[in-house]
Amino acid sequence: MSNIYNEMLDFAKKNIAPFTDAVDSEARFPFESFEAIKDKRITALLVPKEFGGMGLGFYEHTQTILAFANYCATTALCYMMHNVATNCLVAHGSEELKNEFLPKIANGEIMLALAYSESGTGTHFYIPEIEVTKDENNILNMNGRKSFVTSAQYADYYLVDANSFDSEGLDNWIVPKDLKGISFEHISWNGLGMRGNASCPMILDNVKIDKKFRIGEAGNGLDQIMNTVGPFFIMGLAAVYSGVALNACNTITEYSMNRKYSDESSLCNIPTVQNHLADIYTKATGAKYFTLNAAQSVLENDPFALANVISARINASNIAVDVCTKAMKIGGGTAYAKRINIERLLRDSLASAVMAPSTDVLTTWLGKAITNQEIL
């Protein structure tokens, strides 16, 4: 277990923060930040060293996303999706797939994303309707529509879950974006927050896919999603929204110290504001350490590790909204007029409750996890 948080925080300050406002105002993908991420080979975080990667794991994944989210939740989320997909390939990919993709990921040549959610099954992204069929010439054809695909078109490959063509259950596929029959409905995305995610539908119209692109054994997709994708994904979202809360805390604290009145006193000299700042700091830093401790519990094989991960995500989501709302109150008209970034962070925080799996779904999962019940 390595402590790379401060290193990644410094990287984010230099390479992510300068573009955050433009990413939000223009609702565009954070190209510049990802060029820096690729150039510094941070795409290689979870790639084993034998393939040229950094060979790091769950805890460093959490730290890095948390650091990035201190400056841009959109960049942190898109990077998290790349890591989750990469880790699934590392854990379940064939040697052929690993040899083909992992060195390229390590070198910053390609970026991955997830294409799981569908409008027909909502936040239950592990229940796909997309189909893979085999025709009379033994050619595999993939058909269906994925919704809310983050980094749509900007990622080079997508993890797509589909009903298996030769087994019961689901299959996980790594799908190149440039296959004939794949298109993206970019006009569909106009988010309230997280505006640079490029989150839009991905259409697969009779896409011919080689069997070699299936990850793992036939019908093993659900197991991959629940035991490999799920923990990294849910932990990543906990880190994203903990980072949003920390960003709001730092922003409003600095503003309160610099906001001067005619008598030269500062906003932070007012007792009520001091009380609000104390609450914000306690909650934001609490979310950070809860998230990091949950990640550590996974490494320690804590019997409540899954419950810790789920509860860290629920906690971070609730705290991000609470902290940003209270920071808006302290910022007053200046924050409301968008002269500081609290308004953006509040919009970003509101995505936390609805992003699959939603906090309502996660609360049910948590109740099952702590009573030793099967989640699904």
mmCIF file of N, CA and C in Angstrom, residues 274-322:
data_model
loop_
_atom_site.group_PDB
_atom_site.id
_atom_site.type_symbol
_atom_site.label_atom_id
_atom_site.label_comp_id
_atom_site.label_asym_id
_atom_site.label_seq_id
_atom_site.Cartn_x
_atom_site.Cartn_y
_atom_site.Cartn_z
ATOM 1 N N GLN A 274 -18.242 30.842 11.661
ATOM 2 C CA GLN A 274 -17.268 29.931 12.254
ATOM 3 C C GLN A 274 -17.914 28.578 12.551
ATOM 4 N N ASN A 275 -19.134 28.614 13.052
ATOM 5 C CA ASN A 275 -19.849 27.364 13.336
ATOM 6 C C ASN A 275 -20.115 26.575 12.054
ATOM 7 N N HIS A 276 -20.536 27.290 11.011
ATOM 8 C CA HIS A 276 -20.783 26.617 9.732
ATOM 9 C C HIS A 276 -19.496 26.032 9.158
ATOM 10 N N LEU A 277 -18.416 26.795 9.228
ATOM 11 C CA LEU A 277 -17.130 26.309 8.707
ATOM 12 C C LEU A 277 -16.649 25.083 9.468
ATOM 13 N N ALA A 278 -16.855 25.091 10.782
ATOM 14 C CA ALA A 278 -16.460 23.941 11.598
ATOM 15 C C ALA A 278 -17.231 22.694 11.172
ATOM 16 N N ASP A 279 -18.524 22.862 10.905
ATOM 17 C CA ASP A 279 -19.351 21.736 10.483
ATOM 18 C C ASP A 279 -18.915 21.233 9.106
ATOM 19 N N ILE A 280 -18.649 22.166 8.198
ATOM 20 C CA ILE A 280 -18.200 21.808 6.851
ATOM 21 C C ILE A 280 -16.872 21.057 6.902
ATOM 22 N N TYR A 281 -15.945 21.578 7.668
ATOM 23 C CA TYR A 281 -14.618 20.940 7.766
ATOM 24 C C TYR A 281 -14.739 19.542 8.360
ATOM 25 N N THR A 282 -15.524 19.418 9.412
ATOM 26 C CA THR A 282 -15.688 18.120 10.066
ATOM 27 C C THR A 282 -16.277 17.091 9.103
ATOM 28 N N LYS A 283 -17.285 17.495 8.360
ATOM 29 C CA LYS A 283 -17.949 16.565 7.445
ATOM 30 C C LYS A 283 -17.066 16.225 6.242
ATOM 31 N N ALA A 284 -16.419 17.229 5.667
ATOM 32 C CA ALA A 284 -15.600 16.979 4.468
ATOM 33 C C ALA A 284 -14.395 16.110 4.791
ATOM 34 N N THR A 285 -13.682 16.436 5.853
ATOM 35 C CA THR A 285 -12.522 15.618 6.219
ATOM 36 C C THR A 285 -12.965 14.248 6.725
ATOM 37 N N GLY A 286 -14.128 14.204 7.367
ATOM 38 C CA GLY A 286 -14.667 12.915 7.800
ATOM 39 C C GLY A 286 -14.951 12.009 6.612
ATOM 40 N N ALA A 287 -15.519 12.588 5.544
ATOM 41 C CA ALA A 287 -15.789 11.801 4.333
ATOM 42 C C ALA A 287 -14.492 11.291 3.730
ATOM 43 N N LYS A 288 -13.470 12.132 3.717
ATOM 44 C CA LYS A 288 -12.171 11.725 3.170
ATOM 45 C C LYS A 288 -11.618 10.517 3.921
ATOM 46 N N TYR A 289 -11.579 10.599 5.239
ATOM 47 C CA TYR A 289 -10.957 9.516 6.009
ATOM 48 C C TYR A 289 -11.840 8.278 6.087
ATOM 49 N N PHE A 290 -13.150 8.468 6.061
ATOM 50 C CA PHE A 290 -14.048 7.317 5.986
ATOM 51 C C PHE A 290 -13.781 6.568 4.683
ATOM 52 N N THR A 291 -13.663 7.301 3.575
ATOM 53 C CA THR A 291 -13.408 6.697 2.267
ATOM 54 C C THR A 291 -12.073 5.962 2.243
ATOM 55 N N LEU A 292 -11.024 6.600 2.723
ATOM 56 C CA LEU A 292 -9.707 5.958 2.733
ATOM 57 C C LEU A 292 -9.673 4.744 3.659
ATOM 58 N N ASN A 293 -10.337 4.838 4.800
ATOM 59 C CA ASN A 293 -10.369 3.704 5.724
ATOM 60 C C ASN A 293 -11.169 2.539 5.149
ATOM 61 N N ALA A 294 -12.242 2.857 4.405
ATOM 62 C CA ALA A 294 -13.011 1.785 3.752
ATOM 63 C C ALA A 294 -12.146 1.065 2.732
ATOM 64 N N ALA A 295 -11.359 1.840 1.975
ATOM 65 C CA ALA A 295 -10.449 1.225 1.000
ATOM 66 C C ALA A 295 -9.417 0.348 1.694
ATOM 67 N N GLN A 296 -8.901 0.802 2.812
ATOM 68 C CA GLN A 296 -7.912 0.029 3.555
ATOM 69 C C GLN A 296 -8.526 -1.258 4.103
ATOM 70 N N SER A 297 -9.785 -1.196 4.499
ATOM 71 C CA SER A 297 -10.440 -2.385 5.052
ATOM 72 C C SER A 297 -10.547 -3.495 4.013
ATOM 73 N N VAL A 298 -10.630 -3.119 2.723
ATOM 74 C CA VAL A 298 -10.660 -4.122 1.658
ATOM 75 C C VAL A 298 -9.320 -4.857 1.604
ATOM 76 N N LEU A 299 -8.235 -4.109 1.704
ATOM 77 C CA LEU A 299 -6.904 -4.717 1.664
ATOM 78 C C LEU A 299 -6.665 -5.616 2.870
ATOM 79 N N GLU A 300 -7.285 -5.281 3.983
ATOM 80 C CA GLU A 300 -7.098 -6.047 5.212
ATOM 81 C C GLU A 300 -8.068 -7.217 5.324
ATOM 82 N N ASN A 301 -8.881 -7.427 4.269
ATOM 83 C CA ASN A 301 -9.868 -8.518 4.276
ATOM 84 C C ASN A 301 -10.811 -8.435 5.464
ATOM 85 N N ASP A 302 -11.146 -7.221 5.832
ATOM 86 C CA ASP A 302 -12.126 -6.990 6.894
ATOM 87 C C ASP A 302 -13.445 -7.651 6.496
ATOM 88 N N PRO A 303 -14.056 -8.424 7.397
ATOM 89 C CA PRO A 303 -15.325 -9.072 7.048
ATOM 90 C C PRO A 303 -16.430 -8.085 6.689
ATOM 91 N N PHE A 304 -16.282 -6.835 7.128
ATOM 92 C CA PHE A 304 -17.266 -5.808 6.795
ATOM 93 C C PHE A 304 -16.763 -4.881 5.689
ATOM 94 N N ALA A 305 -15.784 -5.333 4.914
ATOM 95 C CA ALA A 305 -15.199 -4.485 3.869
ATOM 96 C C ALA A 305 -16.243 -4.025 2.859
ATOM 97 N N LEU A 306 -17.081 -4.944 2.390
ATOM 98 C CA LEU A 306 -18.099 -4.567 1.415
ATOM 99 C C LEU A 306 -19.062 -3.541 2.001
ATOM 100 N N ALA A 307 -19.485 -3.774 3.232
ATOM 101 C CA ALA A 307 -20.373 -2.816 3.891
ATOM 102 C C ALA A 307 -19.684 -1.459 4.047
ATOM 103 N N ASN A 308 -18.398 -1.477 4.350
ATOM 104 C CA ASN A 308 -17.655 -0.227 4.507
ATOM 105 C C ASN A 308 -17.590 0.553 3.196
ATOM 106 N N VAL A 309 -17.362 -0.157 2.094
ATOM 107 C CA VAL A 309 -17.276 0.491 0.783
ATOM 108 C C VAL A 309 -18.623 1.115 0.416
ATOM 109 N N ILE A 310 -19.694 0.348 0.584
ATOM 110 C CA ILE A 310 -21.018 0.868 0.247
ATOM 111 C C ILE A 310 -21.379 2.064 1.125
ATOM 112 N N SER A 311 -21.121 1.946 2.421
ATOM 113 C CA SER A 311 -21.478 3.043 3.325
ATOM 114 C C SER A 311 -20.615 4.275 3.093
ATOM 115 N N ALA A 312 -19.359 4.080 2.680
ATOM 116 C CA ALA A 312 -18.504 5.225 2.348
ATOM 117 C C ALA A 312 -19.077 5.996 1.171
ATOM 118 N N ARG A 313 -19.599 5.271 0.188
ATOM 119 C CA ARG A 313 -20.218 5.913 -0.982
ATOM 120 C C ARG A 313 -21.484 6.670 -0.588
ATOM 121 N N ILE A 314 -22.346 6.054 0.210
ATOM 122 C CA ILE A 314 -23.570 6.720 0.658
ATOM 123 C C ILE A 314 -23.219 7.957 1.482
ATOM 124 N N ASN A 315 -22.262 7.786 2.378
ATOM 125 C CA ASN A 315 -21.852 8.883 3.248
ATOM 126 C C ASN A 315 -21.286 10.054 2.433
ATOM 127 N N ALA A 316 -20.406 9.762 1.491
ATOM 128 C CA ALA A 316 -19.793 10.818 0.679
ATOM 129 C C ALA A 316 -20.842 11.552 -0.147
ATOM 130 N N SER A 317 -21.797 10.825 -0.688
ATOM 131 C CA SER A 317 -22.848 11.443 -1.491
ATOM 132 C C SER A 317 -23.676 12.416 -0.663
ATOM 133 N N ASN A 318 -24.081 11.981 0.528
ATOM 134 C CA ASN A 318 -24.882 12.842 1.400
ATOM 135 C C ASN A 318 -24.089 14.057 1.877
ATOM 136 N N ILE A 319 -22.839 13.827 2.230
ATOM 137 C CA ILE A 319 -22.020 14.912 2.756
ATOM 138 C C ILE A 319 -21.690 15.938 1.684
ATOM 139 N N ALA A 320 -21.445 15.491 0.465
ATOM 140 C CA ALA A 320 -21.130 16.433 -0.610
ATOM 141 C C ALA A 320 -22.262 17.430 -0.797
ATOM 142 N N VAL A 321 -23.501 16.939 -0.828
ATOM 143 C CA VAL A 321 -24.653 17.831 -0.993
ATOM 144 C C VAL A 321 -24.787 18.757 0.218
ATOM 145 N N ASP A 322 -24.646 18.211 1.408
ATOM 146 C CA ASP A 322 -24.787 18.995 2.635
ATOM 147 C C ASP A 322 -23.730 20.087 2.730
#
